[in-house]
Structures are given as structure tokens and as C-alpha cells.
Amino acid sequence: MLESLSSKVHDEARQGEAYQPQGAGRKEFRKKFYIESYGCQMNFSDSEIVASILNDNGFGATGNYAEADLVLLNTCSIREKAEQTVRNRLQLFRQIKESRPGMLIGVLGCMAERLKSKFLEEERLVDMVVGPDAYRTLPGLIEEAEGGQRSVNVLLSRDETYADISPVRLDSNGVTAFVSIMRGCNNMCAFCVVPFTRGRERSRDADSIVRECADLFRNGFREVTLLGQNVDSYYWMDEATDQTVTFARLLEKVALIDPLLRVRFSTSHPKDITDEVLETMARYENICRYIHLPVQSGSTRILQLMNRTYTREWYQAKVDRILSILPGCGLSTDLITGFCSETEEDHRDTLSLMEYARYDMSYMFFYSERPGTLAARRYSDDVPEDVKKRRLDEVVKLQNRLSLEKNKEDVGKTFKVLIEGDSKKSAADWRGRNSQNKVVVFPKEGKAFRKGDYVHVAIEDCTGATLIGRVVE
Ligand code: SAH
Ligand code: SF4
Ligand code: F3S
């Protein structure tokens, strides 16, 4: 998942982020809602759909929960710690509700789907539990809850894609945006709860995706990231032309909107990414040279237990193929340490695979058993926690070394960078990213650039997480 460029230990989902409303609202709202999102980019993208549905029903956003009539938590179930974070957060809202009983609390997203009405038994002050495919029914559920009834809708759908809903961009930098192209997942990776919380895979109407991206471009955005759990299995039948739209074709359609619109995507499953996609990337300069290709483990035996359906050698061949069609392509991955029965030898296979692929960045986790998954039912979670964490530590240290090495190789090169805003450390510097998704920071030096401009930056220095340079004319 795209979160940030630095190598991070993700032993918990992305921390909750609250929605800060921007600018004066045009509509008149009778009530206020506050939303916090956890987990993957798709969940953040869903919060933008929820905001749109609520806006249409008289609820305006607030960044201050103390004044909200409705508090929503869009939750994640991917690891146990992600769920614990949400439960802790709910305690705070429970206290607030004691002094403001009229305030409604709703739990959305994957944890709502996983726990269903059990949530209402466990968390007595929650008023609504709404799964990821049920957001259209929110207005009715809110009405029920306002009437004192606790409401639940966790029905999963085979065709809901929210295609016609224009997301309200939350916390936007006005330059980069995420666009959902599909929902659900049909893979059954043994460790993963997503197929249970998000349901069957379905693709969104290609025209509605292209329209949304074109609208974003017209509104000044310069980069879109096409989102799905497994984007390479995107498939749409265009009835008007009787043509099928594969992911490669969709990428091309979005790339053709304008050469100034950068296109990224996430996530690719190594078993599904095709030469057609790689060749399409090679044909369009504005499709970014960056692939997030989660490997999970470097041991063929563990990969088989995980049901990832590829071997170590097959994955290595995929990396070779990517770099032969797209020389210099940025690569990142997801890794899990301490999966069921993982030995020291399996772990060393993971380390050596990392050296082979030389990832620019990784999201690294230790295995967390999730109820109901294949692994929970079939295998024993038998690697002791201290071993899982020690292996994670080794993986993180190696990734930090690789990230620094890869960044050092970029010193002396010049990259085209899309300016996203001020650097986090200093308003005297700009921050942007190159095509390979690396963060680039450089001084403004009085030049009249703006967010959304492309500039060429010569790299002079780096850290493991950032390239540092100067604009060249
Ligand atoms: N669809 C994406 C990943 C979605 S979840 C893909 O297939 O790559 C994001 C990452 O969380 C996964 O790639 C995996 O590395 C990690 N993850 C998923 N379930 C986990 C679990 N039970 N314990 C630890 N990490 C897990
Ligand atoms: Fe989970 Fe595997 Fe689907 Fe990714 S591809 S969401 S890891 S089941
Ligand atoms: Fe979490 Fe659900 Fe995403 S479990 S990672 S929010 S799909």
C-alpha cells in the first residue's frame, strides 16, 4: 500500500487520521460529522465516498470531534494491533458521549464487517455498524440510530463499486489523489482477512474511472493512483464498443487524459502482473516507473503455505522481467516475518530475496493470526513472538541498508519531480516525488514554482528516506 516512502515497521495499520475540512462549504448542512480513517489507502478512499454520501444528506464535515453530531471510525482488521488501536480510540469517544448522549458513534469498514453485530455487544456505546459495501444505506441507518435504535448493515455485495459517487477529497494536497478501480479480493492468501471483510472482487466501470481522473486533472490535480487489492485482475466489458478493458488498457486510457497527469497504481500481485502492463508503462512517460510488488516471504515453502501461488524463483524472474522492460523502475514490497512454521532457513531466504530484488522500500510486519483465515484454521501460529520480532528487526535493518544504498546510487542523477507542497521540515524547501516514487526535497530559492509544477532536480545528497537536490534550469 502506498503510504510514505520511508521503510517502516508496520506492526499496526496506519494510525487514524482525522478529516480536516478545507475551505468554506458551499452547501448548507444541518448537522456535523467527524471521520477518522485507519488501514489501507482503499479505506481512506472509502471515507471520501462516505463524506460525499453524508454531504448529500445534510451532514457537513468537521475536524473537531467535540462539536460533531456523528463520529465515524473507518476501521481496519488486517492485524490484531490495528483493531486494538480502534478499540482504544473508541474509549475516548465513549467518554465524550457520556456528557453528550445525543452524539452518535458509528463503526465503518473492515472491523465492522468482521465483527458484525458482535460489535454492538462488545462496545455498548456504538450506535451503528456499517460494512464497506453498505455506505449507501448510511442515511437510513443514521435515522434509525437518531430514533434510538442501534443499527447494523454489513451485507457484502457482488456489484457495488460506488462508481457514480463523486468522492469528496479529504485532507487533499490538491495535487495527488487516489481513485478506486475495484473492490474486494478473490485471492485467498492464508494469512489475510481482506477477502472476508471486503468480499468478492469486482471492477468499476472504466468510463467512470476515466471521467473521475479527467475531472481531477481539470481541477488541478497532477497525479492519480489507481487503487485495488489486486489491480492486475481488473476487467471491464465496455458494452458500447463491445471491447474488454484490461488493467493495461485502463492504464493507457488514464495516461491518455493528459501527458501532465501522472498515473500510479497499487497493489499488483506478482502472479498477475502481465507483460502487457509493463509494456504499456514503457510506452507512456506519465505512467510512473514504480511497482509495489508484495512478496511476503522469500521461501518457496512458506509462499506455498501462504497460498501466494508463486515460488521464489518465479518471483525473481518477475523482478528480472520488470527491470528488463523498465530499466531503473522503482520496486517496493510487503514482507511478513514469523508466519506459521517459518524456520531460520526460511527467514534467511527472505533476507536473500530482499538482496536480490534490492527494494527501494518495504512495508514490514510480523505475522498476526486473524480469526477465520485459512492459516488460523489450518496451521498453528507456532513462531514465538520474540522470534517473529527479532526476524522483523533483521528485515528492517536490511531494508534500511538497501534504501540508503539505492538512494546513494541516485546522487548525481537528475529527476523530473512533481511538487506536492512544502517540505515537512522547512517551508523554505519544496517536497515532491520522482517517477520512481522517491521523495525529493529541494530549496525554493526564490523561484516562482507552485504545487503541481514539474521541475528537474539534480540530486546532491540523500538519507535512507529522501533525496536532496537543487532545481536545474
Ligand atoms: N492486496 C495486497 C495487500 C493487502 S494487506 C496484496 O496482496 O499485496 C497489506 C499487507 O499486510 C500484506 O501485503 C501483508 O504483507 C500484510 N498482512 C496481511 N495480513 C497480515 C497478517 N495476518 N499479519 C501480518 N501482516 C499481514
Ligand atoms: Fe489479502 Fe492476498 Fe487479497 Fe492481498 S491478494 S488482499 S494479501 S488475500
Ligand atoms: Fe485493513 Fe481492510 Fe484495508 S483490513 S488493510 S482496511 S482492506
PDB file of C-alpha atoms in Angstrom, residues 173 175-176 223 262 264 418-422 430-433 437 451-453:
ATOM      1  CA  ASN A 173      -2.890  18.469  -1.157  1.00  0.00           C
ATOM      2  CA  VAL A 175      -2.040  17.591  -6.465  1.00  0.00           C
ATOM      3  CA  THR A 176      -2.294  13.833  -5.852  1.00  0.00           C
ATOM      4  CA  GLU A 223      -1.253  12.582 -10.191  1.00  0.00           C
ATOM      5  CA  ARG A 262       0.954  11.168 -13.708  1.00  0.00           C
ATOM      6  CA  ARG A 264       0.395   5.271 -10.432  1.00  0.00           C
ATOM      7  CA  LEU A 418       6.160  16.758  -9.257  1.00  0.00           C
ATOM      8  CA  ILE A 419       5.913  19.361  -6.482  1.00  0.00           C
ATOM      9  CA  GLU A 420       3.419  18.260  -3.806  1.00  0.00           C
ATOM     10  CA  GLY A 421       3.926  21.002  -1.236  1.00  0.00           C
ATOM     11  CA  ASP A 422       6.278  22.339   1.402  1.00  0.00           C
ATOM     12  CA  TRP A 430       9.714  22.044  -1.633  1.00  0.00           C
ATOM     13  CA  ARG A 431       8.812  18.395  -1.372  1.00  0.00           C
ATOM     14  CA  GLY A 432       7.845  16.228  -4.326  1.00  0.00           C
ATOM     15  CA  ARG A 433       8.378  12.782  -5.800  1.00  0.00           C
ATOM     16  CA  ASN A 437       8.131   7.324  -6.068  1.00  0.00           C
ATOM     17  CA  LYS A 451       2.420  22.982  -6.059  1.00  0.00           C
ATOM     18  CA  GLY A 452       1.573  20.819  -9.081  1.00  0.00           C
ATOM     19  CA  ASP A 453       4.523  22.064 -11.190  1.00  0.00           C
TER      20      ASP A 453
END
